[in-house]
Amino acid sequence: MIDFRYHLVSLVAVFIALAVGIALGAGPLREGLSATLESEVSQLREERLDLRAQVDAASRRAEAKDEAIEGLAAAALPGTLDGVRVAVVTLPGADRNALGELEDRLESAGADLVLTAELAERAGDEEPSPELGELLTALSAELADPPTGDGSGPSLATVLAATLSGADEVGHAGAWLRAADALEQEGVVDLTWRDGSSVEISDRRPADVLVLETGGLTAQETTETAGAEQLGLRLELVRSLAELQTPLVVAGTGAETVHDVDDTPVDPLVTAVRQDRDLADSVSTVDNLDSVAGQVATAMASAWALAEQVGHYGVGELSGSALPPVPPQREVPTSTIPAPGDTGLPTVDDGSATTAAP
């Protein structure tokens, strides 16, 4: 049985240990611990200042690079897209600031921005509604849309590609405009015509070149089932446009943005196009549209796409160079609507019909 003396000895031992701890903490150990902490804090402060200096230097270098590219663009871009009809296609989540700056670059190159097509969120649904499926079947009958990869009936990607390319079936001139109106009424795409509505425009030819902004889908999202399906549908649209031999530039953002260590900075659609051997040979890509260099590269790549010259530009993986070579100046015909052969682009026999798909 534990007696009173045991308790007394235990209490005395506790108080002695407490007293010793206080004495040491206030004496030699305190001085050593304090010195160690002060040294570590001083080191962390120096590292922070060094990192700040590195960031400031990197910012100055980036600003200098942008100024240099601005100067190059001002001298090189004008005239490279004179008389070229350009349509900008945006996928859900597109960077609107980057798009506005890109449009300025295209216009400075002389492009005529005839159409902006903004795809709705529902365009990413893997299975279209029955109503939309019936509409796609009806529209496909008048369009030269490419076959789907799995051999099934027309998909939103194939019909939309034919619509954006102006690929009418023989004997159905203007079907792409009717399809555009029908898809907009269905809520799949929002169209902005620069010359009014599709009924009011006088020049009813499709765009000569398309710029596709890849939207806000991230590489991390594509590791999940829903994101992977969305990427597959977007890639099907690009593949359909390529099969129709539509001059196309796929432009994404993020390659020059600071990311988490585990994140992939290059847009997943841009990466998918570059990794597909057939698409990489027929579709140009840009991975840094949110930078001055990326916007200039997109405008230049659009000019080269008309000459069937393909490249991959930016700073991310599988990019060939930061910028394309400077495109040559284009000769602008004197007539309002170019005659066939004047611009080197495939055109139609009159201003009201459209070309059939290859």
Coordinates of N, CA and C in Angstrom, one line a residue, residues 4-182:
F4 N 1.7 7.9 2.9 CA 1.8 9.3 2.8 C 3.2 9.8 2.4
R5 N 4.3 9.1 2.9 CA 5.6 9.5 2.5 C 5.9 9.4 1.0
Y6 N 5.3 8.4 0.4 CA 5.5 8.2 -1.1 C 4.9 9.5 -1.8
H7 N 3.7 9.9 -1.4 CA 3.1 11.1 -2.0 C 4.0 12.3 -1.8
L8 N 4.5 12.4 -0.6 CA 5.3 13.6 -0.3 C 6.6 13.7 -1.1
V9 N 7.2 12.5 -1.2 CA 8.4 12.5 -2.0 C 8.1 12.8 -3.5
S10 N 7.0 12.3 -4.0 CA 6.6 12.6 -5.4 C 6.4 14.1 -5.6
L11 N 5.7 14.7 -4.7 CA 5.4 16.1 -4.8 C 6.7 17.0 -4.8
V12 N 7.6 16.6 -3.9 CA 8.9 17.3 -3.8 C 9.7 17.1 -5.1
A13 N 9.7 15.9 -5.7 CA 10.4 15.7 -6.9 C 9.9 16.6 -8.0
V14 N 8.5 16.7 -8.1 CA 7.9 17.5 -9.1 C 8.3 19.0 -9.0
F15 N 8.3 19.5 -7.8 CA 8.7 20.9 -7.6 C 10.1 21.1 -7.9
I16 N 11.0 20.2 -7.5 CA 12.4 20.3 -7.8 C 12.6 20.3 -9.3
A17 N 12.0 19.5 -10.0 CA 12.1 19.4 -11.5 C 11.6 20.8 -12.1
L18 N 10.5 21.3 -11.6 CA 10.0 22.6 -12.1 C 11.0 23.7 -11.8
A19 N 11.6 23.7 -10.6 CA 12.5 24.7 -10.3 C 13.8 24.7 -11.2
V20 N 14.2 23.4 -11.4 CA 15.4 23.3 -12.3 C 15.1 23.8 -13.7
G21 N 13.9 23.4 -14.2 CA 13.5 23.8 -15.5 C 13.5 25.4 -15.7
I22 N 12.9 26.0 -14.6 CA 12.8 27.5 -14.7 C 14.2 28.1 -14.6
A23 N 15.1 27.5 -13.8 CA 16.4 28.1 -13.7 C 17.2 27.9 -15.0
L24 N 17.1 26.8 -15.6 CA 17.8 26.6 -16.8 C 17.2 27.4 -18.0
G25 N 15.9 27.5 -18.0 CA 15.3 28.3 -19.1 C 15.6 29.8 -19.0
A26 N 15.8 30.2 -17.7 CA 16.1 31.6 -17.5 C 17.6 31.9 -17.6
G27 N 18.4 30.8 -17.7 CA 19.8 31.0 -17.7 C 20.5 30.6 -19.0
P28 N 21.4 29.6 -18.9 CA 22.2 29.2 -20.1 C 21.4 28.7 -21.3
L29 N 20.4 27.9 -21.0 CA 19.6 27.4 -22.1 C 18.8 28.5 -22.9
R30 N 18.3 29.4 -22.1 CA 17.6 30.5 -22.7 C 18.5 31.3 -23.7
E31 N 19.7 31.5 -23.3 CA 20.6 32.3 -24.2 C 20.8 31.5 -25.5
G32 N 21.1 30.2 -25.4 CA 21.4 29.4 -26.6 C 20.2 29.3 -27.5
L33 N 19.0 29.1 -26.9 CA 17.8 29.0 -27.7 C 17.4 30.3 -28.4
S34 N 17.6 31.4 -27.7 CA 17.3 32.7 -28.2 C 18.2 33.0 -29.4
A35 N 19.5 32.7 -29.2 CA 20.4 32.9 -30.3 C 20.1 32.1 -31.5
T36 N 19.7 30.8 -31.3 CA 19.3 30.0 -32.5 C 18.1 30.5 -33.2
L37 N 17.1 30.9 -32.5 CA 15.9 31.4 -33.1 C 16.1 32.7 -33.9
E38 N 16.9 33.6 -33.3 CA 17.3 34.9 -33.9 C 18.0 34.6 -35.2
S39 N 18.9 33.6 -35.2 CA 19.7 33.3 -36.4 C 18.8 32.8 -37.5
E40 N 17.8 31.9 -37.1 CA 16.9 31.3 -38.1 C 16.0 32.4 -38.7
V41 N 15.5 33.3 -37.9 CA 14.7 34.4 -38.3 C 15.4 35.3 -39.3
S42 N 16.7 35.6 -39.0 CA 17.5 36.4 -39.8 C 17.7 35.8 -41.2
Q43 N 18.0 34.5 -41.2 CA 18.2 33.7 -42.4 C 16.9 33.7 -43.3
L44 N 15.8 33.5 -42.6 CA 14.5 33.5 -43.4 C 14.2 34.9 -44.0
R45 N 14.6 36.0 -43.2 CA 14.4 37.3 -43.7 C 15.3 37.6 -45.0
E46 N 16.5 37.1 -44.9 CA 17.4 37.3 -46.0 C 16.9 36.5 -47.3
E47 N 16.4 35.3 -47.0 CA 15.9 34.5 -48.1 C 14.7 35.1 -48.8
R48 N 13.8 35.7 -47.9 CA 12.6 36.4 -48.5 C 13.0 37.6 -49.3
L49 N 14.0 38.4 -48.9 CA 14.4 39.5 -49.6 C 15.1 39.1 -50.9
D50 N 15.8 38.0 -50.9 CA 16.5 37.5 -52.1 C 15.4 37.0 -53.1
L51 N 14.4 36.3 -52.6 CA 13.3 35.9 -53.5 C 12.6 37.0 -54.1
R52 N 12.3 38.1 -53.3 CA 11.7 39.2 -53.8 C 12.5 39.9 -54.9
A53 N 13.8 40.0 -54.7 CA 14.7 40.6 -55.7 C 14.6 39.7 -57.0
Q54 N 14.6 38.4 -56.9 CA 14.5 37.6 -58.1 C 13.2 37.8 -58.8
V55 N 12.1 37.9 -58.1 CA 10.8 38.1 -58.7 C 10.8 39.5 -59.4
D56 N 11.3 40.5 -58.8 CA 11.4 41.8 -59.4 C 12.2 41.8 -60.7
A57 N 13.3 41.1 -60.6 CA 14.2 41.0 -61.8 C 13.4 40.2 -62.9
A58 N 12.7 39.1 -62.6 CA 12.0 38.4 -63.6 C 10.9 39.2 -64.2
S59 N 10.2 40.0 -63.3 CA 9.2 40.9 -63.8 C 9.7 42.0 -64.8
R60 N 10.9 42.5 -64.5 CA 11.5 43.5 -65.4 C 11.9 42.8 -66.7
R61 N 12.4 41.6 -66.6 CA 12.8 40.9 -67.9 C 11.5 40.6 -68.7
A62 N 10.4 40.2 -68.0 CA 9.2 40.0 -68.8 C 8.6 41.2 -69.4
E63 N 8.7 42.3 -68.7 CA 8.2 43.6 -69.3 C 9.1 44.0 -70.5
A64 N 10.4 43.8 -70.3 CA 11.3 44.1 -71.5 C 11.0 43.3 -72.7
K65 N 10.7 42.0 -72.4 CA 10.4 41.0 -73.5 C 9.1 41.5 -74.2
D66 N 8.1 41.9 -73.4 CA 6.8 42.3 -73.9 C 7.0 43.6 -74.8
E67 N 7.8 44.5 -74.3 CA 8.0 45.7 -75.0 C 8.7 45.4 -76.4
A68 N 9.6 44.5 -76.4 CA 10.3 44.1 -77.6 C 9.4 43.5 -78.6
I69 N 8.5 42.6 -78.1 CA 7.5 41.9 -79.0 C 6.5 42.9 -79.5
E70 N 6.1 43.9 -78.6 CA 5.2 44.9 -79.1 C 5.8 45.7 -80.2
G71 N 7.1 46.0 -80.1 CA 7.7 46.7 -81.2 C 7.8 45.9 -82.5
L72 N 8.1 44.6 -82.3 CA 8.1 43.7 -83.5 C 6.7 43.6 -84.1
A73 N 5.7 43.5 -83.3 CA 4.3 43.3 -83.8 C 3.9 44.6 -84.6
A74 N 4.2 45.7 -84.0 CA 3.8 47.0 -84.7 C 4.4 47.1 -86.1
A75 N 5.6 46.5 -86.2 CA 6.3 46.6 -87.6 C 5.9 45.5 -88.5
A76 N 5.7 44.3 -87.9 CA 5.5 43.1 -88.7 C 4.1 42.7 -89.0
L77 N 3.2 42.9 -88.1 CA 1.8 42.4 -88.3 C 1.0 43.1 -89.3
P78 N 1.0 44.4 -89.4 CA 0.1 45.1 -90.4 C 0.3 44.6 -91.8
G79 N -0.9 44.2 -92.4 CA -0.9 43.7 -93.8 C -0.8 42.2 -93.9
T80 N -0.5 41.5 -92.8 CA -0.3 40.1 -93.0 C -1.6 39.3 -93.0
L81 N -2.7 40.0 -92.6 CA -4.1 39.4 -92.7 C -5.0 40.3 -93.4
D82 N -4.5 41.2 -94.3 CA -5.4 42.1 -95.0 C -6.4 41.3 -95.9
G83 N -7.7 41.6 -95.7 CA -8.7 40.9 -96.5 C -9.1 39.6 -96.0
V84 N -8.6 39.1 -94.9 CA -8.8 37.7 -94.4 C -10.0 37.8 -93.5
R85 N -11.0 36.9 -93.7 CA -12.1 36.8 -92.8 C -11.8 35.8 -91.7
V86 N -11.8 36.3 -90.4 CA -11.5 35.5 -89.3 C -12.7 35.3 -88.4
A87 N -12.9 34.1 -87.9 CA -13.9 33.8 -86.9 C -13.2 33.3 -85.6
V88 N -13.6 33.8 -84.5 CA -13.0 33.4 -83.2 C -14.0 32.5 -82.5
V89 N -13.6 31.3 -82.1 CA -14.5 30.3 -81.5 C -14.0 30.2 -80.1
T90 N -14.9 30.3 -79.1 CA -14.4 30.2 -77.7 C -15.2 29.0 -77.0
L91 N -14.4 28.3 -76.3 CA -15.0 27.2 -75.5 C -15.3 27.7 -74.1
P92 N -16.2 27.0 -73.3 CA -16.5 27.5 -72.0 C -15.3 27.7 -71.1
G93 N -15.4 28.9 -70.4 CA -14.3 29.2 -69.5 C -13.2 30.0 -70.2
A94 N -13.4 30.5 -71.4 CA -12.4 31.3 -72.1 C -12.0 32.5 -71.3
D95 N -10.7 32.9 -71.5 CA -10.2 34.2 -70.8 C -10.6 35.4 -71.7
R96 N -11.6 36.1 -71.2 CA -12.1 37.2 -72.0 C -11.1 38.3 -72.2
N97 N -10.3 38.6 -71.2 CA -9.3 39.6 -71.4 C -8.3 39.3 -72.5
A98 N -7.8 38.0 -72.5 CA -6.9 37.6 -73.5 C -7.6 37.6 -74.9
L99 N -8.9 37.3 -75.0 CA -9.6 37.3 -76.2 C -9.7 38.8 -76.8
G100 N -10.0 39.7 -75.9 CA -10.0 41.1 -76.3 C -8.7 41.6 -76.9
E101 N -7.6 41.2 -76.2 CA -6.3 41.6 -76.7 C -6.0 40.9 -78.0
L102 N -6.4 39.6 -78.1 CA -6.1 38.9 -79.4 C -6.9 39.6 -80.5
E103 N -8.1 40.0 -80.3 CA -8.9 40.6 -81.4 C -8.2 41.9 -81.9
D104 N -7.6 42.6 -80.9 CA -6.9 43.8 -81.3 C -5.7 43.5 -82.2
R105 N -5.0 42.4 -81.9 CA -3.8 41.9 -82.7 C -4.3 41.5 -84.1
L106 N -5.4 40.8 -84.2 CA -5.9 40.3 -85.5 C -6.3 41.5 -86.3
E107 N -6.9 42.5 -85.7 CA -7.3 43.7 -86.5 C -6.2 44.5 -86.9
S108 N -5.1 44.6 -86.0 CA -3.9 45.3 -86.4 C -3.2 44.7 -87.6
A109 N -3.4 43.4 -87.7 CA -2.8 42.6 -88.9 C -3.7 42.8 -90.1
G110 N -4.8 43.4 -90.0 CA -5.7 43.7 -91.1 C -6.9 42.7 -91.3
A111 N -7.0 41.8 -90.3 CA -8.1 40.8 -90.4 C -9.5 41.5 -90.3
D112 N -10.4 40.9 -90.9 CA -11.9 41.2 -90.8 C -12.5 40.2 -89.8
L113 N -12.8 40.6 -88.6 CA -13.4 39.7 -87.6 C -14.9 39.6 -87.9
V114 N -15.3 38.6 -88.6 CA -16.6 38.5 -89.0 C -17.6 37.8 -88.0
L115 N -17.0 37.0 -87.2 CA -17.9 36.2 -86.3 C -17.2 35.8 -85.0
T116 N -17.9 35.9 -83.9 CA -17.4 35.3 -82.7 C -18.5 34.2 -82.2
A117 N -18.0 33.0 -82.1 CA -18.9 31.9 -81.7 C -18.5 31.4 -80.3
E118 N -19.4 31.6 -79.3 CA -19.1 31.2 -77.9 C -20.0 30.0 -77.6
L119 N -19.3 28.9 -77.4 CA -20.0 27.6 -77.1 C -20.5 27.6 -75.6
A120 N -21.7 27.2 -75.5 CA -22.3 27.1 -74.1 C -21.9 25.9 -73.3
E121 N -22.1 25.9 -72.0 CA -21.7 24.8 -71.2 C -22.3 23.5 -71.6
R122 N -23.5 23.5 -72.1 CA -24.2 22.3 -72.5 C -23.6 21.7 -73.7
A123 N -22.8 22.4 -74.4 CA -22.1 21.8 -75.6 C -21.1 20.8 -75.2
G124 N -20.7 20.8 -73.9 CA -19.8 19.8 -73.3 C -20.5 18.5 -72.8
D125 N -21.8 18.4 -73.0 CA -22.5 17.2 -72.5 C -22.1 16.0 -73.4
E126 N -21.8 14.9 -72.8 CA -21.4 13.8 -73.6 C -22.6 13.2 -74.4
E127 N -23.8 13.2 -73.8 CA -24.9 12.7 -74.5 C -25.9 13.9 -74.8
P128 N -26.1 14.2 -76.1 CA -27.1 15.3 -76.3 C -28.5 14.9 -76.0
S129 N -29.4 15.9 -75.7 CA -30.8 15.5 -75.5 C -31.4 15.0 -76.8
P130 N -32.5 14.3 -76.6 CA -33.2 13.7 -77.8 C -33.5 14.8 -78.8
E131 N -34.0 16.0 -78.3 CA -34.3 17.1 -79.2 C -33.1 17.6 -80.0
L132 N -32.0 17.7 -79.3 CA -30.8 18.1 -80.0 C -30.3 17.1 -81.0
G133 N -30.4 15.8 -80.6 CA -30.0 14.7 -81.5 C -30.8 14.8 -82.8
E134 N -32.1 15.0 -82.7 CA -32.9 15.1 -83.9 C -32.5 16.3 -84.8
L135 N -32.2 17.4 -84.1 CA -31.8 18.6 -84.8 C -30.5 18.4 -85.6
L136 N -29.5 17.7 -84.9 CA -28.2 17.4 -85.5 C -28.4 16.6 -86.8
T137 N -29.3 15.6 -86.7 CA -29.5 14.7 -87.8 C -30.1 15.5 -89.0
A138 N -31.0 16.4 -88.7 CA -31.7 17.2 -89.7 C -30.6 18.1 -90.4
L139 N -29.8 18.8 -89.5 CA -28.8 19.7 -90.1 C -27.7 19.0 -90.9
S140 N -27.4 17.8 -90.5 CA -26.3 17.0 -91.1 C -26.7 16.7 -92.6
A141 N -28.0 16.6 -92.8 CA -28.5 16.2 -94.2 C -28.1 17.3 -95.2
E142 N -27.9 18.6 -94.8 CA -27.6 19.6 -95.7 C -26.2 20.1 -95.5
L143 N -25.4 19.5 -94.7 CA -24.0 19.9 -94.4 C -23.1 18.7 -94.8
A144 N -21.9 19.1 -95.3 CA -20.9 18.1 -95.6 C -20.0 17.9 -94.3
D145 N -20.7 17.4 -93.3 CA -20.0 17.2 -92.0 C -19.2 15.9 -92.1
P146 N -18.0 15.8 -91.4 CA -17.2 14.6 -91.4 C -17.9 13.5 -90.6
P147 N -17.5 12.3 -90.8 CA -18.1 11.2 -90.0 C -17.5 11.2 -88.6
T148 N -18.3 10.7 -87.7 CA -17.8 10.6 -86.3 C -16.8 9.5 -86.2
G149 N -16.0 9.6 -85.1 CA -14.9 8.7 -84.9 C -15.4 7.3 -84.7
D150 N -16.6 7.1 -84.0 CA -17.1 5.8 -83.7 C -18.1 5.3 -84.7
G151 N -18.3 6.0 -85.8 CA -19.2 5.6 -86.9 C -20.6 5.7 -86.6
S152 N -21.0 6.4 -85.5 CA -22.4 6.6 -85.2 C -22.9 7.8 -86.0
G153 N -24.1 8.3 -85.7 CA -24.7 9.4 -86.4 C -24.0 10.7 -86.1
P154 N -24.5 11.8 -86.7 CA -23.8 13.0 -86.5 C -23.7 13.5 -85.1
S155 N -22.6 14.1 -84.7 CA -22.5 14.6 -83.3 C -22.5 16.1 -83.4
L156 N -22.5 16.7 -82.2 CA -22.5 18.1 -82.1 C -21.2 18.6 -82.7
A157 N -20.1 17.9 -82.4 CA -18.8 18.4 -82.9 C -18.7 18.4 -84.4
T158 N -19.2 17.3 -85.0 CA -19.1 17.2 -86.5 C -20.0 18.3 -87.2
V159 N -21.2 18.4 -86.6 CA -22.1 19.4 -87.2 C -21.6 20.8 -87.0
L160 N -21.1 21.1 -85.8 CA -20.6 22.4 -85.5 C -19.4 22.7 -86.3
A161 N -18.5 21.7 -86.6 CA -17.3 21.9 -87.4 C -17.8 22.3 -88.8
A162 N -18.7 21.6 -89.4 CA -19.2 21.9 -90.7 C -19.8 23.3 -90.8
T163 N -20.5 23.7 -89.7 CA -21.2 25.0 -89.7 C -20.1 26.1 -89.6
L164 N -19.1 26.0 -88.8 CA -18.1 27.0 -88.7 C -17.2 27.1 -89.9
S165 N -17.1 25.9 -90.6 CA -16.3 25.9 -91.8 C -17.1 26.3 -93.0
G166 N -18.4 26.4 -92.9 CA -19.2 26.8 -94.1 C -19.2 25.6 -95.1
A167 N -19.2 24.4 -94.6 CA -19.2 23.2 -95.4 C -20.6 22.8 -95.8
D168 N -21.2 23.3 -96.8 CA -22.5 23.0 -97.3 C -22.4 21.7 -98.2
E169 N -23.5 20.9 -98.1 CA -23.6 19.8 -99.0 C -24.0 20.3 -100.4
V170 N -23.6 19.6 -101.4 CA -23.9 20.1 -102.8 C -25.4 20.3 -102.9
G171 N -25.7 21.4 -103.5 CA -27.1 21.7 -103.7 C -27.8 22.4 -102.5
H172 N -27.1 22.7 -101.5 CA -27.6 23.3 -100.3 C -26.8 24.5 -99.9
A173 N -26.6 25.4 -100.8 CA -25.8 26.6 -100.6 C -26.5 27.4 -99.4
G174 N -25.6 27.9 -98.5 CA -26.1 28.7 -97.4 C -26.6 27.9 -96.2
A175 N -26.5 26.5 -96.3 CA -27.0 25.7 -95.2 C -26.2 25.9 -93.9
W176 N -24.9 26.3 -94.0 CA -24.2 26.6 -92.8 C -24.7 27.7 -92.0
L177 N -25.3 28.7 -92.7 CA -25.9 29.9 -92.0 C -27.2 29.4 -91.3
R178 N -28.0 28.6 -92.0 CA -29.2 28.1 -91.4 C -28.9 27.2 -90.2
A179 N -27.9 26.4 -90.3 CA -27.4 25.6 -89.2 C -27.0 26.4 -88.0
A180 N -26.3 27.5 -88.3 CA -25.8 28.4 -87.2 C -26.9 29.0 -86.4
D181 N -28.0 29.4 -87.2 CA -29.2 30.0 -86.5 C -29.9 28.9 -85.7
A182 N -30.0 27.7 -86.2 CA -30.7 26.6 -85.5 C -29.9 26.3 -84.2

